[in-house]
CSV table of C-alpha atoms in Angstrom, one decimal:
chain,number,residue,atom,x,y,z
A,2,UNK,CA,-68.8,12.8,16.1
A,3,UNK,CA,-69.6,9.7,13.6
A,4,UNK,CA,-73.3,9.4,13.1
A,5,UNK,CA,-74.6,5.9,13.3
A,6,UNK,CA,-75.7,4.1,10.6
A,7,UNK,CA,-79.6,3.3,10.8
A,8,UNK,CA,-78.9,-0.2,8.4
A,9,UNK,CA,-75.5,-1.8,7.8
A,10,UNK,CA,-74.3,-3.6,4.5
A,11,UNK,CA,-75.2,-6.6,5.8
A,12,UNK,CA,-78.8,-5.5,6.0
A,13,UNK,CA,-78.8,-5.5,10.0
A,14,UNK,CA,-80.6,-2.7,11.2
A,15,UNK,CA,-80.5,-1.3,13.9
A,16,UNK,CA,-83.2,0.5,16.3
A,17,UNK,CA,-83.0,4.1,15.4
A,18,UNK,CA,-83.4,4.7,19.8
A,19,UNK,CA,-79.6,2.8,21.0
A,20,UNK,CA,-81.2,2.4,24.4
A,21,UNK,CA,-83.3,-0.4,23.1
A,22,UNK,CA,-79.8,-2.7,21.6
A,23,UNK,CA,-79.4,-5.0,24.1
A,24,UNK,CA,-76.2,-5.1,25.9
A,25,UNK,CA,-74.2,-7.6,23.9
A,26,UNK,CA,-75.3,-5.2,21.0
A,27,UNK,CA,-74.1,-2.1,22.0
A,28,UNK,CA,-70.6,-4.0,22.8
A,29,UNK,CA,-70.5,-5.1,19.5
A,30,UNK,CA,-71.5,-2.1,17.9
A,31,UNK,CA,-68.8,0.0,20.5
A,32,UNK,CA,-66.0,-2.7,18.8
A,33,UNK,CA,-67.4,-2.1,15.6
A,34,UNK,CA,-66.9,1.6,15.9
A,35,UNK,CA,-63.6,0.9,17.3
A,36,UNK,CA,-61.9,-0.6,15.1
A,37,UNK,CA,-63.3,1.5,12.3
A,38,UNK,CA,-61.1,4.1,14.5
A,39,UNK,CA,-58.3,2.3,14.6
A,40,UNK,CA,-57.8,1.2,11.2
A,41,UNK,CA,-58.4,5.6,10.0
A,42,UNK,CA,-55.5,6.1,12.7
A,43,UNK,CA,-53.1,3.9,11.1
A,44,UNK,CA,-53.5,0.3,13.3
A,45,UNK,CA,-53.4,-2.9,11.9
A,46,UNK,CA,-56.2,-5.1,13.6
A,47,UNK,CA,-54.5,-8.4,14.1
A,48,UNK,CA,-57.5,-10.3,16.5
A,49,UNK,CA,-60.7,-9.5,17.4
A,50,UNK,CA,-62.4,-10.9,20.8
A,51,UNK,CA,-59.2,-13.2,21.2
A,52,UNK,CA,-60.0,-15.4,24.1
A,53,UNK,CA,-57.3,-18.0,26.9
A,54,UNK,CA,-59.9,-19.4,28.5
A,55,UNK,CA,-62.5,-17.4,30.1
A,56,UNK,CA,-60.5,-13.8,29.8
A,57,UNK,CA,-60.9,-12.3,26.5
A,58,UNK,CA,-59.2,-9.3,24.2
A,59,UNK,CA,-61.6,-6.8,22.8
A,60,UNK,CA,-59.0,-6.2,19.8
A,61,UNK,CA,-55.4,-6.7,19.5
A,62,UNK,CA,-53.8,-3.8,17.1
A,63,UNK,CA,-50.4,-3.3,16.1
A,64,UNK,CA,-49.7,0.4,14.7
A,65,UNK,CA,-45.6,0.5,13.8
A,66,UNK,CA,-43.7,-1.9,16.1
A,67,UNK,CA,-46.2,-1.5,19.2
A,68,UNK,CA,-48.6,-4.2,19.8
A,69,UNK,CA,-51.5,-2.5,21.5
A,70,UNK,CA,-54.3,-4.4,23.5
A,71,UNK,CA,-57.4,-2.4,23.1
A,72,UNK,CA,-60.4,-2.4,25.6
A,73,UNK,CA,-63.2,-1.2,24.3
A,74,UNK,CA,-65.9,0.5,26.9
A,75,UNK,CA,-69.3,1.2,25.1
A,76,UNK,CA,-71.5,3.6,27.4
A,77,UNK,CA,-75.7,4.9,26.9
A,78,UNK,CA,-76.3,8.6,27.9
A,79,UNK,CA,-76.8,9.0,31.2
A,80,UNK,CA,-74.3,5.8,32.7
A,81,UNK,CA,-71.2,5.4,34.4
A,82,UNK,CA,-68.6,7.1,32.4
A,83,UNK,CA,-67.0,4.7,29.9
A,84,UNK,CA,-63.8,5.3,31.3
A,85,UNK,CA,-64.3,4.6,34.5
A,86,UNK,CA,-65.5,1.2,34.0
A,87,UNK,CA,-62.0,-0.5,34.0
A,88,UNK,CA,-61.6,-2.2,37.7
A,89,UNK,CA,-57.9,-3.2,38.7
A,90,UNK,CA,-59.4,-6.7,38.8
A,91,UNK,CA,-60.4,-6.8,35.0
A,92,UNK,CA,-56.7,-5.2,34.5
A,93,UNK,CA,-55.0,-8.3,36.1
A,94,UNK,CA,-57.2,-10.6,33.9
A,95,UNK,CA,-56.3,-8.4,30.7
A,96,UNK,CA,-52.6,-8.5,31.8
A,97,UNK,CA,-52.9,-11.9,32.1
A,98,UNK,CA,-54.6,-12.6,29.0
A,99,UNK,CA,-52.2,-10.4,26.8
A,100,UNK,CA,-49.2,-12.6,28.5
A,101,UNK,CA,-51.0,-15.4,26.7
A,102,UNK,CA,-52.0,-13.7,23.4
A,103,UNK,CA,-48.0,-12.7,23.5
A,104,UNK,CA,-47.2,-16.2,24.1
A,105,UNK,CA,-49.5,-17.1,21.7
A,106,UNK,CA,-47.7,-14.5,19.1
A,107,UNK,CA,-44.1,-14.6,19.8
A,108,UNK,CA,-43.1,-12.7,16.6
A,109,UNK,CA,-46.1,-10.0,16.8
A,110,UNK,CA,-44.1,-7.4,18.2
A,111,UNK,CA,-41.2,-6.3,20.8
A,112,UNK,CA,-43.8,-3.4,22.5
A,113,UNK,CA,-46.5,-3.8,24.1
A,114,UNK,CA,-49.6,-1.3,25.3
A,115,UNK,CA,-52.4,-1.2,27.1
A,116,UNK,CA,-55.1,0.9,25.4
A,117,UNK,CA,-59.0,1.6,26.0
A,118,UNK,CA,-61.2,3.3,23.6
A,119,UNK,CA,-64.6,4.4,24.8
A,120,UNK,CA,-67.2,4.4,22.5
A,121,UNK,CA,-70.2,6.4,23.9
A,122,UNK,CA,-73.7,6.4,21.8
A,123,UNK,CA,-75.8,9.6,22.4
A,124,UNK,CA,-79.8,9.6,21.9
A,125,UNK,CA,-79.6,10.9,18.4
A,126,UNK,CA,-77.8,8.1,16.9
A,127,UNK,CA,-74.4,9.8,17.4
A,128,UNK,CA,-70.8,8.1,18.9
A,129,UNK,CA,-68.0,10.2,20.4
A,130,UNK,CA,-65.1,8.0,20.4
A,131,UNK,CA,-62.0,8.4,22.5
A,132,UNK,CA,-58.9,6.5,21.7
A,133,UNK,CA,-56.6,6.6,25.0
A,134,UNK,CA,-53.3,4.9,24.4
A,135,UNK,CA,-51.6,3.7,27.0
A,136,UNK,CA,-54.2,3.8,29.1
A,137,UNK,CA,-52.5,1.4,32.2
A,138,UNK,CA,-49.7,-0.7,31.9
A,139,UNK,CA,-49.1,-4.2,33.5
A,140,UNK,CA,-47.0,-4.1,36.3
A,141,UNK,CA,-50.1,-1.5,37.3
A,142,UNK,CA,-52.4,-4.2,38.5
């Protein structure tokens, strides 16, 4: 478990309960924790919150020759589990988005993946974070 920092280095602190972040700051904080994750296990972070239009990427990592395209799912105690919060709808847009990033990016990579990493923030100031590689693949939605 990685305990959460009560000020950062930019001298943002933050509320020692997580229930009172707002929701834009508890997805921030969720991609914040993510891609500290990412980058320990070895993943390049080449965009962050890459948008085509309306439809945005959470984080587009690349660990070896794979090219992954990470959602991020940031959950309070007590909601919806994280990983459940990916509808087939918001896996069309994300296929459709990644079609453009790849477009975007021809030399990025020759694989491609679909990952989601749920970030969830317990009471105490805690994060359990769960990389899941792979998660869905296009031609799923």
């Amino acid at each position: 478990m990685l305990r959460l920092p009560t000020g950062s280095r930019k001298g943002h602190c933050l509320p020692p309960d997580p229930n009172r972040l707002t929701r834009q700051e508890l997805g921030r904080l969720g991609e914040d924790l993510a891609v500290r994750a990412l980058e320990e296990s070895g993943h390049e972070v080449l965009a962050r919150n890459w948008r085509d239009g309306r439809n945005e990427l959470d984080i587009v990592a690349r660990r070896e020759q794979t090219v992954a395209f990470v959602e991020v799912k940031t959950r309070r105690p007590g909601v919806q589990p994280a990983e459940e919060g990916l509808t087939p709808g918001q896996r069309r847009r994300l296929s459709a988005v990644a079609g453009a990033w790849i477009k975007a990016n021809p030399r990025a990579g020759s694989d491609f993946a679909f990952d989601v990493v749920t970030v969830h923030i317990g009471p105490s100031g805690s994060a359990q974070i769960r990389h899941i590689p792979e998660a869905f693949y296009g031609d799923d939605c």
